[in-house]
Coordinates of C-alpha atoms and ligand atoms in Angstrom, one line a residue:
M13 CA 17.9 -10.7 -23.2
T14 CA 15.8 -10.2 -20.0
I15 CA 13.5 -7.1 -19.8
R16 CA 13.2 -5.8 -16.2
A17 CA 10.6 -3.4 -14.8
Q18 CA 13.0 -1.0 -13.1
V19 CA 12.2 1.8 -10.7
Q20 CA 13.0 5.3 -12.1
G21 CA 11.2 7.5 -9.6
V22 CA 9.0 7.5 -6.5
G23 CA 6.9 10.1 -4.9
H24 CA 4.1 10.6 -2.4
Y25 CA 1.4 13.0 -1.2
L26 CA -0.2 13.3 2.2
P27 CA -3.1 15.5 2.9
K28 CA -2.5 18.5 5.1
R29 CA -4.7 17.6 8.0
V30 CA -2.9 15.5 10.6
V31 CA -5.1 13.8 13.2
P32 CA -3.4 12.7 16.4
N33 CA -4.8 9.7 18.4
S34 CA -5.9 12.1 21.1
E35 CA -8.5 13.7 18.7
F36 CA -10.6 10.5 18.9
E37 CA -10.8 10.6 22.7
A38 CA -13.4 13.4 22.5
T39 CA -15.9 11.3 20.4
I40 CA -15.4 7.6 21.2
D41 CA -14.3 5.5 24.2
T42 CA -10.7 5.1 23.3
S43 CA -7.2 6.5 24.3
D44 CA -3.9 7.4 22.7
E45 CA -2.3 4.7 24.8
W46 CA -4.7 2.0 23.5
I47 CA -4.2 2.9 19.9
R48 CA -0.4 3.2 20.2
S49 CA 0.0 -0.1 22.1
R50 CA -2.4 -2.2 20.0
S51 CA -1.6 -0.8 16.5
G52 CA 1.6 1.4 16.7
I53 CA -0.3 4.2 15.1
E54 CA 0.3 7.7 16.6
R55 CA -1.3 10.0 13.9
R56 CA -2.8 9.8 10.4
H57 CA -3.7 12.3 7.6
F58 CA -7.2 12.9 6.5
A59 CA -8.1 14.4 3.1
A60 CA -9.9 17.7 3.0
N61 CA -13.7 17.6 2.1
D62 CA -13.0 18.7 -1.5
E63 CA -9.9 16.5 -1.9
T64 CA -10.3 13.2 -3.8
T65 CA -8.4 10.1 -4.4
S66 CA -7.5 11.1 -7.9
D67 CA -6.3 14.5 -6.6
M68 CA -3.9 12.9 -4.2
A69 CA -2.8 10.2 -6.8
T70 CA -2.0 13.0 -9.3
K71 CA 0.2 14.8 -6.8
A72 CA 2.1 11.6 -5.9
A73 CA 2.5 10.8 -9.6
Q74 CA 3.8 14.3 -10.4
N75 CA 6.4 14.0 -7.6
A76 CA 7.5 10.6 -9.0
L77 CA 7.7 12.0 -12.5
D78 CA 9.8 14.9 -11.2
M79 CA 12.2 12.5 -9.4
A80 CA 12.5 10.4 -12.6
G81 CA 13.1 13.6 -14.6
I82 CA 10.5 12.7 -17.2
K83 CA 7.2 14.1 -18.4
A84 CA 3.7 12.6 -18.3
S85 CA 3.8 12.3 -22.1
D86 CA 6.7 9.9 -21.7
I87 CA 4.4 7.4 -19.9
D88 CA 2.5 4.6 -21.7
A89 CA 0.2 3.4 -18.9
I90 CA -1.2 4.4 -15.5
I91 CA -2.4 1.9 -13.0
V92 CA -4.1 3.1 -9.8
A93 CA -4.6 0.7 -6.9
T94 CA -7.6 1.9 -4.9
S95 CA -10.8 0.8 -3.3
T96 CA -12.0 4.4 -2.8
A97 CA -12.1 5.9 -6.4
D98 CA -13.7 9.3 -6.8
L99 CA -16.6 7.9 -8.8
T100 CA -18.0 4.5 -9.6
F101 CA -16.7 5.2 -13.1
P102 CA -14.6 6.3 -14.8
S103 CA -11.6 4.9 -13.1
A104 CA -9.4 7.1 -10.9
A105 CA -6.6 6.2 -13.2
T106 CA -8.2 7.9 -16.2
M107 CA -8.8 11.0 -14.0
V108 CA -5.1 11.0 -13.1
Q109 CA -4.3 10.7 -16.8
A110 CA -6.4 13.8 -17.6
K111 CA -5.0 15.8 -14.6
L112 CA -1.4 15.0 -15.7
G113 CA -2.3 16.3 -19.2
M114 CA -1.5 12.9 -20.8
T115 CA -3.5 12.2 -24.0
T116 CA -1.9 9.0 -25.1
G117 CA -1.5 5.5 -23.6
F118 CA -4.0 3.9 -21.3
A119 CA -5.1 3.9 -17.6
F120 CA -7.1 1.6 -15.4
D121 CA -7.7 0.8 -11.7
V122 CA -6.9 -2.3 -9.8
Q123 CA -8.9 -3.2 -6.7
A124 CA -7.4 -5.6 -4.2
V125 CA -8.0 -3.5 -1.1
C126 CA -4.8 -3.3 1.1
A127 CA -3.0 -5.7 -1.3
G128 CA -3.9 -3.4 -4.2
F129 CA -0.4 -2.0 -4.8
V130 CA 1.2 -5.4 -4.8
F131 CA -1.3 -6.5 -7.4
A132 CA -0.8 -3.3 -9.4
L133 CA 3.0 -3.8 -9.4
A134 CA 2.7 -7.4 -10.6
T135 CA 0.3 -6.2 -13.4
A136 CA 2.7 -3.4 -14.4
N137 CA 5.6 -5.9 -14.4
A138 CA 3.6 -8.3 -16.7
L139 CA 2.9 -5.4 -19.1
I140 CA 6.5 -4.4 -19.2
V141 CA 8.2 -7.8 -19.5
S142 CA 5.7 -8.9 -22.2
G143 CA 6.8 -5.8 -24.2
Q144 CA 3.4 -4.1 -24.3
V145 CA 4.6 -0.9 -22.6
N146 CA 7.8 0.9 -21.9
R147 CA 7.0 3.1 -18.9
V148 CA 4.2 2.8 -16.3
I149 CA 3.2 4.9 -13.3
V150 CA 1.9 2.6 -10.6
I151 CA 0.0 4.5 -7.9
G152 CA -1.7 3.5 -4.6
A153 CA -4.2 6.1 -3.4
E154 CA -7.0 6.0 -0.9
T155 CA -9.5 8.1 1.0
F156 CA -10.5 5.5 3.6
S157 CA -11.7 8.3 5.9
R158 CA -14.8 8.3 3.6
I159 CA -15.8 4.7 4.5
M160 CA -15.3 4.9 8.3
D161 CA -18.1 4.4 10.8
W162 CA -16.9 7.2 13.2
S163 CA -18.9 5.6 16.0
D164 CA -16.9 2.3 15.7
R165 CA -13.8 2.5 17.8
T166 CA -12.5 -0.9 16.6
T167 CA -12.0 0.5 13.0
S168 CA -12.1 4.3 12.9
V169 CA -8.8 4.8 14.7
L170 CA -6.8 2.6 12.4
F171 CA -7.0 4.1 8.9
G172 CA -5.7 7.2 7.1
D173 CA -5.6 8.9 3.6
G174 CA -2.7 9.4 1.2
A175 CA -1.1 8.4 -2.1
G176 CA 2.2 7.1 -3.3
A177 CA 3.6 6.4 -6.8
L178 CA 6.4 4.6 -8.6
I179 CA 7.6 4.9 -12.2
L180 CA 8.6 1.6 -13.7
E181 CA 10.6 1.5 -17.0
A182 CA 11.6 -1.4 -19.3
V183 CA 15.4 -1.9 -19.0
E184 CA 17.5 -4.7 -20.3
G185 CA 19.0 -6.9 -17.6
D186 CA 21.3 -9.9 -17.7
G187 CA 18.7 -12.2 -16.2
T188 CA 20.3 -12.6 -12.8
N189 CA 19.3 -11.6 -9.3
A190 CA 21.8 -8.8 -9.5
D191 CA 19.5 -7.0 -12.0
R192 CA 17.8 -3.9 -10.8
G193 CA 14.0 -4.1 -11.2
I194 CA 11.2 -6.5 -10.3
L195 CA 12.6 -10.0 -9.8
A196 CA 9.6 -12.0 -8.6
T197 CA 5.9 -11.6 -7.7
D198 CA 3.5 -13.8 -5.8
L199 CA -0.3 -13.1 -5.8
N200 CA -3.1 -14.9 -3.8
S201 CA -6.7 -14.6 -2.8
D202 CA -9.3 -16.6 -1.0
G203 CA -12.8 -15.2 -1.3
R204 CA -14.2 -17.5 1.5
H205 CA -12.9 -14.9 4.0
K206 CA -15.1 -12.0 2.8
D207 CA -16.9 -11.6 6.1
I208 CA -13.8 -10.8 8.2
L209 CA -13.0 -7.6 6.3
Y210 CA -15.4 -5.8 4.0
V211 CA -17.5 -2.6 3.3
D212 CA -21.2 -3.2 3.9
G213 CA -22.3 -1.2 0.8
G214 CA -21.6 -0.7 -2.8
V215 CA -23.2 0.2 -6.1
S216 CA -25.4 -2.8 -6.6
T217 CA -26.5 -2.7 -3.0
Q218 CA -27.2 1.0 -3.4
S219 CA -25.2 2.5 -0.6
T220 CA -21.6 3.6 0.1
G221 CA -21.3 1.6 3.3
H222 CA -18.7 1.4 6.1
L223 CA -15.7 -0.7 6.7
K224 CA -16.3 -3.7 8.9
M225 CA -13.5 -5.8 10.3
Q226 CA -13.0 -8.7 12.7
G227 CA -9.6 -7.5 13.7
K228 CA -8.3 -10.6 15.6
E229 CA -9.2 -12.9 12.6
V230 CA -7.5 -10.6 10.1
F231 CA -4.5 -10.4 12.4
R232 CA -4.2 -14.2 12.6
H233 CA -4.4 -14.6 8.8
A234 CA -2.0 -11.7 8.2
V235 CA 1.1 -12.9 10.0
E236 CA 0.9 -16.4 8.5
K237 CA 0.0 -15.4 5.0
L238 CA 2.4 -12.4 4.7
A239 CA 5.5 -14.4 5.8
S240 CA 4.5 -17.3 3.5
T241 CA 3.9 -15.1 0.4
A242 CA 7.2 -13.3 1.0
H243 CA 9.1 -16.6 1.2
T244 CA 7.3 -17.9 -1.9
A245 CA 8.3 -14.8 -3.9
L246 CA 11.9 -15.0 -2.7
A247 CA 12.2 -18.7 -3.4
K248 CA 11.0 -18.2 -7.0
V249 CA 14.4 -16.5 -7.6
N250 CA 16.5 -18.5 -5.2
L251 CA 16.7 -15.8 -2.6
G252 CA 16.2 -16.0 1.1
S253 CA 15.7 -13.7 4.1
D254 CA 19.4 -13.1 4.5
D255 CA 19.4 -11.4 1.1
I256 CA 16.8 -8.8 2.1
D257 CA 18.0 -5.2 2.6
W258 CA 14.5 -3.8 3.4
I259 CA 11.1 -5.3 4.0
V260 CA 8.6 -2.6 3.0
P261 CA 5.4 -4.1 4.4
H262 CA 1.8 -3.0 4.2
Q263 CA 1.5 -0.6 7.2
A264 CA -1.6 -1.8 9.0
N265 CA -0.4 -2.6 12.5
L266 CA 3.1 -2.5 14.1
R267 CA 2.4 -5.8 15.9
I268 CA 1.6 -7.6 12.5
I269 CA 4.8 -6.0 11.0
K270 CA 7.0 -7.2 13.9
S271 CA 5.5 -10.7 14.0
T272 CA 5.9 -11.1 10.2
A273 CA 9.5 -9.9 10.2
Q274 CA 10.3 -12.2 13.1
K275 CA 8.7 -15.1 11.2
M276 CA 10.9 -14.2 8.2
G277 CA 14.0 -14.0 10.4
V278 CA 14.5 -10.3 9.6
G279 CA 15.3 -7.7 12.3
L280 CA 13.2 -4.6 12.7
D281 CA 16.2 -2.5 11.7
R282 CA 15.7 -3.8 8.2
V283 CA 12.0 -2.9 8.0
V284 CA 10.7 0.5 6.7
L285 CA 8.1 1.7 9.2
T286 CA 5.6 4.5 8.6
V287 CA 2.5 3.1 10.3
Q288 CA 3.1 5.5 13.3
D289 CA 2.7 8.5 11.1
H290 CA 0.2 7.4 8.4
G291 CA -2.0 4.7 10.0
N292 CA -3.3 2.1 7.5
T293 CA -3.7 3.8 4.1
S294 CA -4.7 0.6 2.4
A295 CA -3.3 0.4 -1.2
A296 CA -1.3 3.6 -0.6
S297 CA 0.7 2.3 2.3
I298 CA 3.5 0.5 0.4
P299 CA 4.3 3.3 -2.1
L300 CA 4.1 5.8 0.7
A301 CA 6.6 3.8 2.7
L302 CA 8.9 3.3 -0.3
S303 CA 8.9 7.0 -1.0
V304 CA 9.5 7.9 2.7
G305 CA 12.1 5.2 2.9
V306 CA 14.0 6.8 0.0
E307 CA 13.5 10.3 1.5
R308 CA 15.0 9.1 4.9
G309 CA 18.0 7.7 3.1
Q310 CA 17.1 4.1 4.1
I311 CA 16.4 2.7 0.6
K312 CA 19.4 3.0 -1.8
P313 CA 20.0 1.9 -5.4
G314 CA 20.8 -1.8 -5.6
N315 CA 19.0 -2.7 -2.3
L316 CA 16.9 -5.8 -2.3
I317 CA 13.4 -4.9 -1.3
V318 CA 10.5 -7.2 -0.3
T319 CA 7.0 -5.7 -0.2
E320 CA 4.1 -7.7 1.2
A321 CA 0.5 -6.9 1.8
I322 CA -2.9 -8.5 2.8
G323 CA -6.3 -7.0 2.6
G324 CA -10.0 -7.6 2.1
G325 CA -10.9 -10.7 0.0
L326 CA -8.8 -11.9 1.5
A327 CA -6.2 -10.9 -1.1
W328 CA -2.5 -11.0 -0.4
G329 CA 0.9 -11.1 -2.1
A330 CA 4.5 -10.0 -2.3
V331 CA 7.0 -8.5 -4.8
V332 CA 10.7 -8.8 -4.7
L333 CA 12.6 -6.0 -6.4
R334 CA 16.1 -4.6 -6.6
W335 CA 15.9 -0.8 -6.2
Ligands
LIG413 N1 -10.0 1.9 22.0 C1 -10.2 1.2 23.1 N2 -10.5 -0.1 23.2 C2 -10.8 -0.7 22.0 C3 -10.6 0.0 20.8 C4 -10.2 1.3 20.8 N3 -10.1 2.0 19.6 N4 -10.9 -0.9 19.8 C5 -11.3 -2.1 20.4 N5 -11.2 -1.9 21.7 C6 -11.4 -2.9 22.8 C7 -12.3 -4.0 22.3 O1 -13.6 -3.7 22.3 C8 -11.9 -5.1 23.2 O2 -12.6 -4.9 24.4 P1 -13.3 -6.2 25.2 O3 -12.2 -7.1 25.5 O4 -14.0 -5.5 26.3 O5 -14.3 -6.8 24.1 C9 -10.4 -4.9 23.5 O6 -10.2 -3.5 23.1 C10 -9.5 -5.8 22.8 O7 -9.9 -5.8 21.4 P2 -9.2 -6.7 20.4 O8 -10.0 -6.6 19.1 O9 -9.0 -8.1 21.0 O10 -7.8 -6.0 20.2 P3 -6.6 -6.5 19.4 O11 -5.4 -6.6 20.3 O12 -6.9 -7.7 18.5 O13 -6.3 -5.3 18.5 C11 -6.7 -4.5 16.2 C12 -7.3 -4.9 17.5 C13 -5.7 -3.4 16.4 C14 -7.8 -4.1 15.2 C15 -5.9 -5.7 15.7 O14 -6.7 -6.9 15.8 C16 -5.5 -5.6 14.2 O15 -4.7 -4.7 13.9 N6 -6.0 -6.5 13.3 C17 -5.6 -6.5 11.9 C18 -6.1 -5.3 11.2 C19 -5.5 -5.3 9.8 O16 -4.3 -5.7 9.6 N7 -6.1 -4.9 8.8 C20 -5.4 -4.9 7.5 C21 -6.2 -5.1 6.4 S1 -7.2 -3.7 6.3 C22 -7.9 -3.7 4.7 O17 -7.6 -4.6 3.9 C23 -8.9 -2.7 4.4

């Protein structure tokens, strides 16, 4: 008997305020044309001043619960991938637990920046296949607008806020690649690359800080490492690029997404793209793209999906799952 972590529901939430590229032209030396051509981003959503990461995470989770047709009390665990939790502690996940009215089970955060959702999915999968839990909500939620330096044109135009959630449930499979659910995961990090992508503040340095990025360096690592982790994850279960129905990549930059897909030998018509509408929402970008992909009718039950992401650390990884 093989236990699989199978998707039962997906949902997302985007804050109301939509900010087009043109809005930045008034405050920094940039243009809609530059942002579009260098990143593929056309607009992003920013959270309201009184709207927090756990607020957005809760709405995404409720939408996923509704789609799965289950109640919060049916859930055993909540994992929130975020680098922008409401408070230093408690975790955003325990706040979501309370807001959903869930008084049993457990909840915790995972922090692997833009790769956070992939790390959270792998963690949820491990909890499910080891028999520790039956149903998990895995959420990616971020308010990166709170860590932007608005005078820095090289970073402030690239990020957005939002949340996405998946419900995973333990289901018996037959142990083959035809099973629905998570089939393989691959996680990596290399802390030597801290200086190319980081926030220059934190609790023990007594400030909130702003995001700093050497874009070109991150770009270089991204294309190579994303294609490689996706291939590694696929190879673990004897699958290859031809088997993929959809790549659902971390949505940081259209040029990175295109180069990675090309390196993997997958056409852009098999890639779910939301970067144009969301910008880079860090750990929220993959669950947002999964949810939008389902809403658009792109992702269907039985499809083979590969998610891949890289972020600060560097930390990167991939998950292969059959929807
Ligand atoms: N508007 C106009 N000009 C700009 C802007 C802007 N918003 N930002 C930078 N420029 C200028 C630069 O100053 C530079 O000018 P110079 O030549 O006079 O010095 C020129 O544009 C080219 O800049 P580059 O940095 O070389 O531009 P590039 O083509 O590399 O694109 C970008 C920059 C979009 C940041 C790209 O490198 C990138 O996407 N990198 C990866 C980012 C990423 O994937 N992050 C994911 C992880 S995020 C996380 O984990 C939190």
